[in-house]
Amino acid sequence: QVQLAESGGGLVQAGGSHRLSCAASGRTFSNNAMGWFRQAPGKEREFVAAIRWSGGSAYADSVKGRFAISRDNAKNTVYLQMNTLKPEDTAVYYCAARGRTLLGTRPSDFDYWGQGTQVTVSS
């Protein structure tokens, strides 16, 4: 059974930094694309970042230059380093894994999802 477990959510002050982790179990995703999405109250789930097995990545315009996605294939883990956080970054952040090697940016591109972790940025 595939499981994605996010960790690292919490309360952060605006301008601060925070790192999220997502550990996968049940199968290896070292050859698959993985990503992060977020969902704020009353809004649709939106793409944040994605990374290929080789390290190639893509970002939403809203986080480009502030967030960095990385992965440790040996640990079957993906990370999201968030810097210069803004109140509008407040959301539940979800880790996702794709059954393919190519990057995806839509929720429908991904096959496996974590339960989400809350990140709240205070002003």
mmCIF file of N, CA and C in Angstrom:
data_model
loop_
_atom_site.group_PDB
_atom_site.id
_atom_site.type_symbol
_atom_site.label_atom_id
_atom_site.label_comp_id
_atom_site.label_asym_id
_atom_site.label_seq_id
_atom_site.Cartn_x
_atom_site.Cartn_y
_atom_site.Cartn_z
ATOM 1 N N GLN A 1 0.848 -1.193 0.000
ATOM 2 C CA GLN A 1 0.000 0.000 0.000
ATOM 3 C C GLN A 1 0.881 1.239 0.000
ATOM 4 N N VAL A 2 0.636 2.108 -0.957
ATOM 5 C CA VAL A 2 1.432 3.321 -1.076
ATOM 6 C C VAL A 2 0.944 4.364 -0.076
ATOM 7 N N GLN A 3 1.883 4.958 0.614
ATOM 8 C CA GLN A 3 1.552 6.046 1.532
ATOM 9 C C GLN A 3 2.538 7.181 1.362
ATOM 10 N N LEU A 4 2.014 8.394 1.386
ATOM 11 C CA LEU A 4 2.832 9.601 1.388
ATOM 12 C C LEU A 4 2.524 10.331 2.681
ATOM 13 N N ALA A 5 3.549 10.594 3.467
ATOM 14 C CA ALA A 5 3.353 11.224 4.767
ATOM 15 C C ALA A 5 4.095 12.547 4.822
ATOM 16 N N GLU A 6 3.336 13.644 4.859
ATOM 17 C CA GLU A 6 3.932 14.962 4.979
ATOM 18 C C GLU A 6 4.232 15.269 6.446
ATOM 19 N N SER A 7 5.250 16.089 6.642
ATOM 20 C CA SER A 7 5.572 16.566 7.983
ATOM 21 C C SER A 7 6.203 17.947 7.865
ATOM 22 N N GLY A 8 6.185 18.679 8.967
ATOM 23 C CA GLY A 8 6.839 19.976 9.012
ATOM 24 C C GLY A 8 5.915 21.158 8.990
ATOM 25 N N GLY A 9 4.624 20.941 8.907
ATOM 26 C CA GLY A 9 3.709 22.069 8.916
ATOM 27 C C GLY A 9 3.735 22.793 10.251
ATOM 28 N N GLY A 10 3.224 24.022 10.236
ATOM 29 C CA GLY A 10 3.191 24.778 11.473
ATOM 30 C C GLY A 10 2.899 26.238 11.236
ATOM 31 N N LEU A 11 3.140 27.025 12.270
ATOM 32 C CA LEU A 11 2.905 28.465 12.235
ATOM 33 C C LEU A 11 4.244 29.175 12.022
ATOM 34 N N VAL A 12 4.285 30.052 11.031
ATOM 35 C CA VAL A 12 5.511 30.761 10.684
ATOM 36 C C VAL A 12 5.194 32.246 10.522
ATOM 37 N N GLN A 13 6.126 33.077 10.891
ATOM 38 C CA GLN A 13 5.939 34.511 10.691
ATOM 39 C C GLN A 13 6.256 34.895 9.246
ATOM 40 N N ALA A 14 5.571 35.900 8.765
ATOM 41 C CA ALA A 14 5.838 36.399 7.416
ATOM 42 C C ALA A 14 7.297 36.788 7.292
ATOM 43 N N GLY A 15 7.877 36.421 6.164
ATOM 44 C CA GLY A 15 9.280 36.685 5.929
ATOM 45 C C GLY A 15 10.187 35.555 6.369
ATOM 46 N N GLY A 16 9.635 34.612 7.090
ATOM 47 C CA GLY A 16 10.424 33.510 7.598
ATOM 48 C C GLY A 16 10.541 32.364 6.620
ATOM 49 N N SER A 17 11.215 31.313 7.078
ATOM 50 C CA SER A 17 11.446 30.120 6.262
ATOM 51 C C SER A 17 10.919 28.888 6.974
ATOM 52 N N HIS A 18 10.648 27.881 6.170
ATOM 53 C CA HIS A 18 10.122 26.631 6.730
ATOM 54 C C HIS A 18 10.358 25.539 5.707
ATOM 55 N N ARG A 19 10.505 24.294 6.193
ATOM 56 C CA ARG A 19 10.715 23.183 5.278
ATOM 57 C C ARG A 19 9.709 22.077 5.533
ATOM 58 N N LEU A 20 9.108 21.617 4.484
ATOM 59 C CA LEU A 20 8.202 20.478 4.535
ATOM 60 C C LEU A 20 8.913 19.235 3.996
ATOM 61 N N SER A 21 8.551 18.096 4.555
ATOM 62 C CA SER A 21 9.085 16.822 4.081
ATOM 63 C C SER A 21 7.938 15.894 3.725
ATOM 64 N N CYS A 22 8.212 14.994 2.812
ATOM 65 C CA CYS A 22 7.219 13.988 2.425
ATOM 66 C C CYS A 22 7.941 12.675 2.223
ATOM 67 N N ALA A 23 7.633 11.722 3.073
ATOM 68 C CA ALA A 23 8.247 10.398 2.990
ATOM 69 C C ALA A 23 7.276 9.426 2.346
ATOM 70 N N ALA A 24 7.738 8.730 1.337
ATOM 71 C CA ALA A 24 6.912 7.758 0.632
ATOM 72 C C ALA A 24 7.235 6.353 1.122
ATOM 73 N N SER A 25 6.225 5.534 1.196
ATOM 74 C CA SER A 25 6.418 4.131 1.575
ATOM 75 C C SER A 25 5.483 3.269 0.740
ATOM 76 N N GLY A 26 5.797 2.007 0.676
ATOM 77 C CA GLY A 26 4.974 1.075 -0.081
ATOM 78 C C GLY A 26 5.515 0.777 -1.467
ATOM 79 N N ARG A 27 6.277 1.699 -2.003
ATOM 80 C CA ARG A 27 6.978 1.489 -3.271
ATOM 81 C C ARG A 27 7.996 2.604 -3.411
ATOM 82 N N THR A 28 8.931 2.420 -4.296
ATOM 83 C CA THR A 28 9.915 3.450 -4.522
ATOM 84 C C THR A 28 9.451 4.384 -5.628
ATOM 85 N N PHE A 29 9.717 5.673 -5.435
ATOM 86 C CA PHE A 29 9.361 6.667 -6.431
ATOM 87 C C PHE A 29 10.596 7.325 -7.025
ATOM 88 N N SER A 30 11.719 6.627 -6.938
ATOM 89 C CA SER A 30 12.960 7.243 -7.385
ATOM 90 C C SER A 30 12.946 7.564 -8.873
ATOM 91 N N ASN A 31 12.117 6.874 -9.660
ATOM 92 C CA ASN A 31 12.045 7.142 -11.095
ATOM 93 C C ASN A 31 10.813 7.949 -11.482
ATOM 94 N N ASN A 32 10.095 8.434 -10.504
ATOM 95 C CA ASN A 32 8.834 9.104 -10.771
ATOM 96 C C ASN A 32 8.883 10.572 -10.389
ATOM 97 N N ALA A 33 8.045 11.349 -11.043
ATOM 98 C CA ALA A 33 7.905 12.749 -10.661
ATOM 99 C C ALA A 33 7.117 12.843 -9.353
ATOM 100 N N MET A 34 7.494 13.808 -8.544
ATOM 101 C CA MET A 34 6.772 14.087 -7.303
ATOM 102 C C MET A 34 6.517 15.580 -7.229
ATOM 103 N N GLY A 35 5.527 15.951 -6.444
ATOM 104 C CA GLY A 35 5.184 17.359 -6.404
ATOM 105 C C GLY A 35 4.529 17.788 -5.115
ATOM 106 N N TRP A 36 4.345 19.090 -5.028
ATOM 107 C CA TRP A 36 3.630 19.703 -3.917
ATOM 108 C C TRP A 36 2.499 20.562 -4.467
ATOM 109 N N PHE A 37 1.355 20.456 -3.820
ATOM 110 C CA PHE A 37 0.208 21.289 -4.115
ATOM 111 C C PHE A 37 -0.236 21.932 -2.809
ATOM 112 N N ARG A 38 -1.102 22.927 -2.906
ATOM 113 C CA ARG A 38 -1.657 23.532 -1.703
ATOM 114 C C ARG A 38 -3.096 23.940 -1.950
ATOM 115 N N GLN A 39 -3.825 24.015 -0.839
ATOM 116 C CA GLN A 39 -5.226 24.396 -0.921
ATOM 117 C C GLN A 39 -5.569 25.300 0.251
ATOM 118 N N ALA A 40 -5.965 26.511 -0.078
ATOM 119 C CA ALA A 40 -6.400 27.462 0.944
ATOM 120 C C ALA A 40 -7.906 27.346 1.109
ATOM 121 N N PRO A 41 -8.448 27.773 2.247
ATOM 122 C CA PRO A 41 -9.895 27.678 2.475
ATOM 123 C C PRO A 41 -10.683 28.374 1.372
ATOM 124 N N GLY A 42 -11.663 27.672 0.826
ATOM 125 C CA GLY A 42 -12.515 28.247 -0.190
ATOM 126 C C GLY A 42 -11.915 28.309 -1.574
ATOM 127 N N LYS A 43 -10.702 27.768 -1.726
ATOM 128 C CA LYS A 43 -10.030 27.802 -3.021
ATOM 129 C C LYS A 43 -9.755 26.394 -3.516
ATOM 130 N N GLU A 44 -9.485 26.289 -4.797
ATOM 131 C CA GLU A 44 -9.148 25.001 -5.372
ATOM 132 C C GLU A 44 -7.694 24.646 -5.057
ATOM 133 N N ARG A 45 -7.423 23.369 -5.136
ATOM 134 C CA ARG A 45 -6.056 22.910 -4.944
ATOM 135 C C ARG A 45 -5.198 23.427 -6.103
ATOM 136 N N GLU A 46 -4.045 23.975 -5.764
ATOM 137 C CA GLU A 46 -3.206 24.567 -6.801
ATOM 138 C C GLU A 46 -1.790 24.008 -6.758
ATOM 139 N N PHE A 47 -1.184 23.993 -7.924
ATOM 140 C CA PHE A 47 0.169 23.502 -8.078
ATOM 141 C C PHE A 47 1.163 24.443 -7.405
ATOM 142 N N VAL A 48 2.160 23.856 -6.748
ATOM 143 C CA VAL A 48 3.235 24.634 -6.135
ATOM 144 C C VAL A 48 4.567 24.327 -6.824
ATOM 145 N N ALA A 49 4.957 23.059 -6.840
ATOM 146 C CA ALA A 49 6.239 22.676 -7.422
ATOM 147 C C ALA A 49 6.240 21.189 -7.726
ATOM 148 N N ALA A 50 7.085 20.804 -8.670
ATOM 149 C CA ALA A 50 7.235 19.390 -8.998
ATOM 150 C C ALA A 50 8.683 19.134 -9.389
ATOM 151 N N ILE A 51 9.101 17.866 -9.233
ATOM 152 C CA ILE A 51 10.486 17.514 -9.513
ATOM 153 C C ILE A 51 10.555 16.141 -10.149
ATOM 154 N N ARG A 52 11.418 16.015 -11.153
ATOM 155 C CA ARG A 52 11.646 14.727 -11.806
ATOM 156 C C ARG A 52 12.676 13.928 -11.021
ATOM 157 N N TRP A 53 12.811 12.663 -11.388
ATOM 158 C CA TRP A 53 13.785 11.815 -10.718
ATOM 159 C C TRP A 53 15.191 12.364 -10.890
ATOM 160 N N SER A 54 15.424 13.033 -12.026
ATOM 161 C CA SER A 54 16.757 13.557 -12.335
ATOM 162 C C SER A 54 17.033 14.891 -11.661
ATOM 163 N N GLY A 55 15.998 15.488 -11.078
ATOM 164 C CA GLY A 55 16.179 16.774 -10.413
ATOM 165 C C GLY A 55 15.586 17.950 -11.154
ATOM 166 N N GLY A 56 15.188 17.765 -12.411
ATOM 167 C CA GLY A 56 14.529 18.838 -13.130
ATOM 168 C C GLY A 56 13.246 19.221 -12.421
ATOM 169 N N SER A 57 12.946 20.531 -12.379
ATOM 170 C CA SER A 57 11.817 20.974 -11.571
ATOM 171 C C SER A 57 10.996 22.046 -12.263
ATOM 172 N N ALA A 58 9.828 22.281 -11.726
ATOM 173 C CA ALA A 58 8.929 23.328 -12.203
ATOM 174 C C ALA A 58 8.262 23.967 -10.999
ATOM 175 N N TYR A 59 7.941 25.252 -11.126
ATOM 176 C CA TYR A 59 7.334 25.991 -10.022
ATOM 177 C C TYR A 59 6.173 26.844 -10.515
ATOM 178 N N ALA A 60 5.229 27.062 -9.615
ATOM 179 C CA ALA A 60 4.187 28.039 -9.868
ATOM 180 C C ALA A 60 4.822 29.424 -9.829
ATOM 181 N N ASP A 61 4.286 30.334 -10.631
ATOM 182 C CA ASP A 61 4.834 31.693 -10.656
ATOM 183 C C ASP A 61 4.795 32.345 -9.283
ATOM 184 N N SER A 62 3.785 32.015 -8.494
ATOM 185 C CA SER A 62 3.600 32.651 -7.199
ATOM 186 C C SER A 62 4.688 32.289 -6.192
ATOM 187 N N VAL A 63 5.413 31.199 -6.435
ATOM 188 C CA VAL A 63 6.437 30.774 -5.477
ATOM 189 C C VAL A 63 7.834 30.754 -6.083
ATOM 190 N N LYS A 64 7.928 31.015 -7.381
ATOM 191 C CA LYS A 64 9.220 30.957 -8.062
ATOM 192 C C LYS A 64 10.192 31.956 -7.426
ATOM 193 N N GLY A 65 11.375 31.497 -7.124
ATOM 194 C CA GLY A 65 12.379 32.337 -6.483
ATOM 195 C C GLY A 65 12.313 32.330 -4.971
ATOM 196 N N ARG A 66 11.226 31.797 -4.420
ATOM 197 C CA ARG A 66 11.084 31.742 -2.947
ATOM 198 C C ARG A 66 11.099 30.317 -2.427
ATOM 199 N N PHE A 67 10.526 29.398 -3.190
ATOM 200 C CA PHE A 67 10.438 27.998 -2.780
ATOM 201 C C PHE A 67 11.407 27.157 -3.595
ATOM 202 N N ALA A 68 11.856 26.066 -2.996
ATOM 203 C CA ALA A 68 12.735 25.130 -3.695
ATOM 204 C C ALA A 68 12.328 23.709 -3.358
ATOM 205 N N ILE A 69 12.124 22.914 -4.392
ATOM 206 C CA ILE A 69 11.786 21.509 -4.201
ATOM 207 C C ILE A 69 13.043 20.673 -4.431
ATOM 208 N N SER A 70 13.191 19.636 -3.626
ATOM 209 C CA SER A 70 14.336 18.748 -3.775
ATOM 210 C C SER A 70 13.909 17.344 -3.367
ATOM 211 N N ARG A 71 14.755 16.384 -3.641
ATOM 212 C CA ARG A 71 14.404 15.009 -3.298
ATOM 213 C C ARG A 71 15.658 14.234 -2.946
ATOM 214 N N ASP A 72 15.449 13.228 -2.120
ATOM 215 C CA ASP A 72 16.497 12.277 -1.757
ATOM 216 C C ASP A 72 15.964 10.913 -2.149
ATOM 217 N N ASN A 73 16.396 10.421 -3.292
ATOM 218 C CA ASN A 73 15.858 9.161 -3.796
ATOM 219 C C ASN A 73 16.212 7.986 -2.894
ATOM 220 N N ALA A 74 17.349 8.062 -2.244
ATOM 221 C CA ALA A 74 17.745 6.972 -1.346
ATOM 222 C C ALA A 74 16.790 6.854 -0.163
ATOM 223 N N LYS A 75 16.224 7.991 0.237
ATOM 224 C CA LYS A 75 15.281 8.004 1.357
ATOM 225 C C LYS A 75 13.834 8.019 0.899
ATOM 226 N N ASN A 76 13.622 8.024 -0.429
ATOM 227 C CA ASN A 76 12.249 8.059 -0.958
ATOM 228 C C ASN A 76 11.483 9.250 -0.384
ATOM 229 N N THR A 77 12.164 10.392 -0.330
ATOM 230 C CA THR A 77 11.630 11.573 0.341
ATOM 231 C C THR A 77 11.784 12.800 -0.554
ATOM 232 N N VAL A 78 10.773 13.659 -0.525
ATOM 233 C CA VAL A 78 10.817 14.929 -1.244
ATOM 234 C C VAL A 78 10.623 16.058 -0.240
ATOM 235 N N TYR A 79 11.263 17.173 -0.508
ATOM 236 C CA TYR A 79 11.236 18.310 0.407
ATOM 237 C C TYR A 79 10.730 19.557 -0.310
ATOM 238 N N LEU A 80 10.195 20.474 0.480
ATOM 239 C CA LEU A 80 9.829 21.789 -0.036
ATOM 240 C C LEU A 80 10.377 22.828 0.931
ATOM 241 N N GLN A 81 11.412 23.525 0.503
ATOM 242 C CA GLN A 81 11.980 24.616 1.288
ATOM 243 C C GLN A 81 11.253 25.891 0.911
ATOM 244 N N MET A 82 10.665 26.525 1.899
ATOM 245 C CA MET A 82 9.866 27.727 1.664
ATOM 246 C C MET A 82 10.544 28.905 2.335
ATOM 247 N N ASN A 83 10.895 29.896 1.572
ATOM 248 C CA ASN A 83 11.554 31.091 2.084
ATOM 249 C C ASN A 83 10.709 32.323 1.809
ATOM 250 N N THR A 84 11.003 33.376 2.528
ATOM 251 C CA THR A 84 10.281 34.646 2.373
ATOM 252 C C THR A 84 8.778 34.403 2.327
ATOM 253 N N LEU A 85 8.297 33.696 3.322
ATOM 254 C CA LEU A 85 6.888 33.316 3.344
ATOM 255 C C LEU A 85 5.984 34.529 3.489
ATOM 256 N N LYS A 86 4.819 34.429 2.855
ATOM 257 C CA LYS A 86 3.821 35.493 2.875
ATOM 258 C C LYS A 86 2.520 34.949 3.459
ATOM 259 N N PRO A 87 1.675 35.814 4.016
ATOM 260 C CA PRO A 87 0.382 35.330 4.535
ATOM 261 C C PRO A 87 -0.424 34.576 3.478
ATOM 262 N N GLU A 88 -0.307 34.958 2.225
ATOM 263 C CA GLU A 88 -1.051 34.270 1.168
ATOM 264 C C GLU A 88 -0.515 32.868 0.867
ATOM 265 N N ASP A 89 0.588 32.483 1.486
ATOM 266 C CA ASP A 89 1.079 31.108 1.370
ATOM 267 C C ASP A 89 0.370 30.178 2.351
ATOM 268 N N THR A 90 -0.455 30.739 3.220
ATOM 269 C CA THR A 90 -1.197 29.932 4.181
ATOM 270 C C THR A 90 -2.118 28.958 3.451
ATOM 271 N N ALA A 91 -1.979 27.679 3.768
ATOM 272 C CA ALA A 91 -2.763 26.649 3.092
ATOM 273 C C ALA A 91 -2.431 25.295 3.695
ATOM 274 N N VAL A 92 -3.209 24.306 3.305
ATOM 275 C CA VAL A 92 -2.826 22.920 3.552
ATOM 276 C C VAL A 92 -1.959 22.495 2.367
ATOM 277 N N TYR A 93 -0.786 21.984 2.668
ATOM 278 C CA TYR A 93 0.152 21.565 1.623
ATOM 279 C C TYR A 93 0.105 20.048 1.483
ATOM 280 N N TYR A 94 -0.029 19.619 0.235
ATOM 281 C CA TYR A 94 -0.133 18.202 -0.075
ATOM 282 C C TYR A 94 1.055 17.735 -0.906
ATOM 283 N N CYS A 95 1.562 16.590 -0.547
ATOM 284 C CA CYS A 95 2.582 15.922 -1.332
ATOM 285 C C CYS A 95 1.887 14.977 -2.309
ATOM 286 N N ALA A 96 2.443 14.849 -3.496
ATOM 287 C CA ALA A 96 1.836 13.981 -4.506
ATOM 288 C C ALA A 96 2.930 13.272 -5.289
ATOM 289 N N ALA A 97 2.606 12.081 -5.757
ATOM 290 C CA ALA A 97 3.538 11.304 -6.564
ATOM 291 C C ALA A 97 2.844 10.878 -7.848
ATOM 292 N N ARG A 98 3.615 10.889 -8.909
ATOM 293 C CA ARG A 98 3.055 10.568 -10.207
ATOM 294 C C ARG A 98 3.534 9.182 -10.636
ATOM 295 N N GLY A 99 2.694 8.491 -11.378
ATOM 296 C CA GLY A 99 3.066 7.176 -11.869
ATOM 297 C C GLY A 99 3.911 7.235 -13.118
ATOM 298 N N ARG A 100 4.488 8.405 -13.406
ATOM 299 C CA ARG A 100 5.303 8.602 -14.593
ATOM 300 C C ARG A 100 6.540 9.404 -14.229
ATOM 301 N N THR A 101 7.492 9.423 -15.132
ATOM 302 C CA THR A 101 8.716 10.175 -14.891
ATOM 303 C C THR A 101 8.573 11.644 -15.252
ATOM 304 N N LEU A 102 7.625 11.967 -16.146
ATOM 305 C CA LEU A 102 7.490 13.341 -16.614
ATOM 306 C C LEU A 102 6.857 14.227 -15.551
ATOM 307 N N LEU A 103 7.217 15.499 -15.581
ATOM 308 C CA LEU A 103 6.619 16.452 -14.655
ATOM 309 C C LEU A 103 5.149 16.650 -14.962
ATOM 310 N N GLY A 104 4.401 16.984 -13.946
ATOM 311 C CA GLY A 104 3.008 17.351 -14.107
ATOM 312 C C GLY A 104 2.728 18.565 -13.253
ATOM 313 N N THR A 105 1.702 19.317 -13.626
ATOM 314 C CA THR A 105 1.349 20.507 -12.861
ATOM 315 C C THR A 105 -0.124 20.548 -12.483
ATOM 316 N N ARG A 106 -0.865 19.561 -12.890
ATOM 317 C CA ARG A 106 -2.279 19.504 -12.553
ATOM 318 C C ARG A 106 -2.520 18.416 -11.527
ATOM 319 N N PRO A 107 -3.480 18.624 -10.628
ATOM 320 C CA PRO A 107 -3.772 17.561 -9.667
ATOM 321 C C PRO A 107 -4.079 16.229 -10.354
ATOM 322 N N SER A 108 -4.734 16.272 -11.507
ATOM 323 C CA SER A 108 -5.091 15.037 -12.202
ATOM 324 C C SER A 108 -3.883 14.316 -12.783
ATOM 325 N N ASP A 109 -2.729 14.983 -12.822
ATOM 326 C CA ASP A 109 -1.506 14.338 -13.314
ATOM 327 C C ASP A 109 -0.915 13.373 -12.294
ATOM 328 N N PHE A 110 -1.339 13.492 -11.035
ATOM 329 C CA PHE A 110 -0.720 12.733 -9.954
ATOM 330 C C PHE A 110 -1.640 11.626 -9.452
ATOM 331 N N ASP A 111 -1.012 10.512 -9.077
ATOM 332 C CA ASP A 111 -1.757 9.299 -8.742
ATOM 333 C C ASP A 111 -1.852 9.016 -7.253
ATOM 334 N N TYR A 112 -0.915 9.536 -6.498
ATOM 335 C CA TYR A 112 -0.876 9.258 -5.066
ATOM 336 C C TYR A 112 -0.781 10.579 -4.313
ATOM 337 N N TRP A 113 -1.485 10.631 -3.171
ATOM 338 C CA TRP A 113 -1.554 11.862 -2.395
ATOM 339 C C TRP A 113 -1.357 11.595 -0.918
ATOM 340 N N GLY A 114 -0.721 12.572 -0.248
ATOM 341 C CA GLY A 114 -0.649 12.534 1.197
ATOM 342 C C GLY A 114 -1.891 13.161 1.795
ATOM 343 N N GLN A 115 -1.938 13.167 3.120
ATOM 344 C CA GLN A 115 -3.103 13.704 3.834
ATOM 345 C C GLN A 115 -3.043 15.221 3.984
ATOM 346 N N GLY A 116 -1.887 15.793 3.784
ATOM 347 C CA GLY A 116 -1.751 17.242 3.874
ATOM 348 C C GLY A 116 -1.219 17.697 5.222
ATOM 349 N N THR A 117 -0.560 18.837 5.210
ATOM 350 C CA THR A 117 -0.053 19.436 6.434
ATOM 351 C C THR A 117 -0.309 20.941 6.367
ATOM 352 N N GLN A 118 -0.780 21.491 7.479
ATOM 353 C CA GLN A 118 -1.175 22.900 7.504
ATOM 354 C C GLN A 118 0.049 23.796 7.695
ATOM 355 N N VAL A 119 0.136 24.816 6.860
ATOM 356 C CA VAL A 119 1.141 25.864 7.021
ATOM 357 C C VAL A 119 0.397 27.179 7.163
ATOM 358 N N THR A 120 0.633 27.860 8.258
ATOM 359 C CA THR A 120 -0.015 29.142 8.512
ATOM 360 C C THR A 120 1.062 30.210 8.640
ATOM 361 N N VAL A 121 0.946 31.259 7.829
ATOM 362 C CA VAL A 121 1.914 32.354 7.859
ATOM 363 C C VAL A 121 1.232 33.568 8.456
ATOM 364 N N SER A 122 1.746 34.020 9.578
ATOM 365 C CA SER A 122 1.155 35.160 10.266
ATOM 366 C C SER A 122 1.831 36.454 9.826
ATOM 367 N N SER A 123 1.035 37.496 9.758
ATOM 368 C CA SER A 123 1.567 38.795 9.310
ATOM 369 C C SER A 123 2.088 39.610 10.474
#
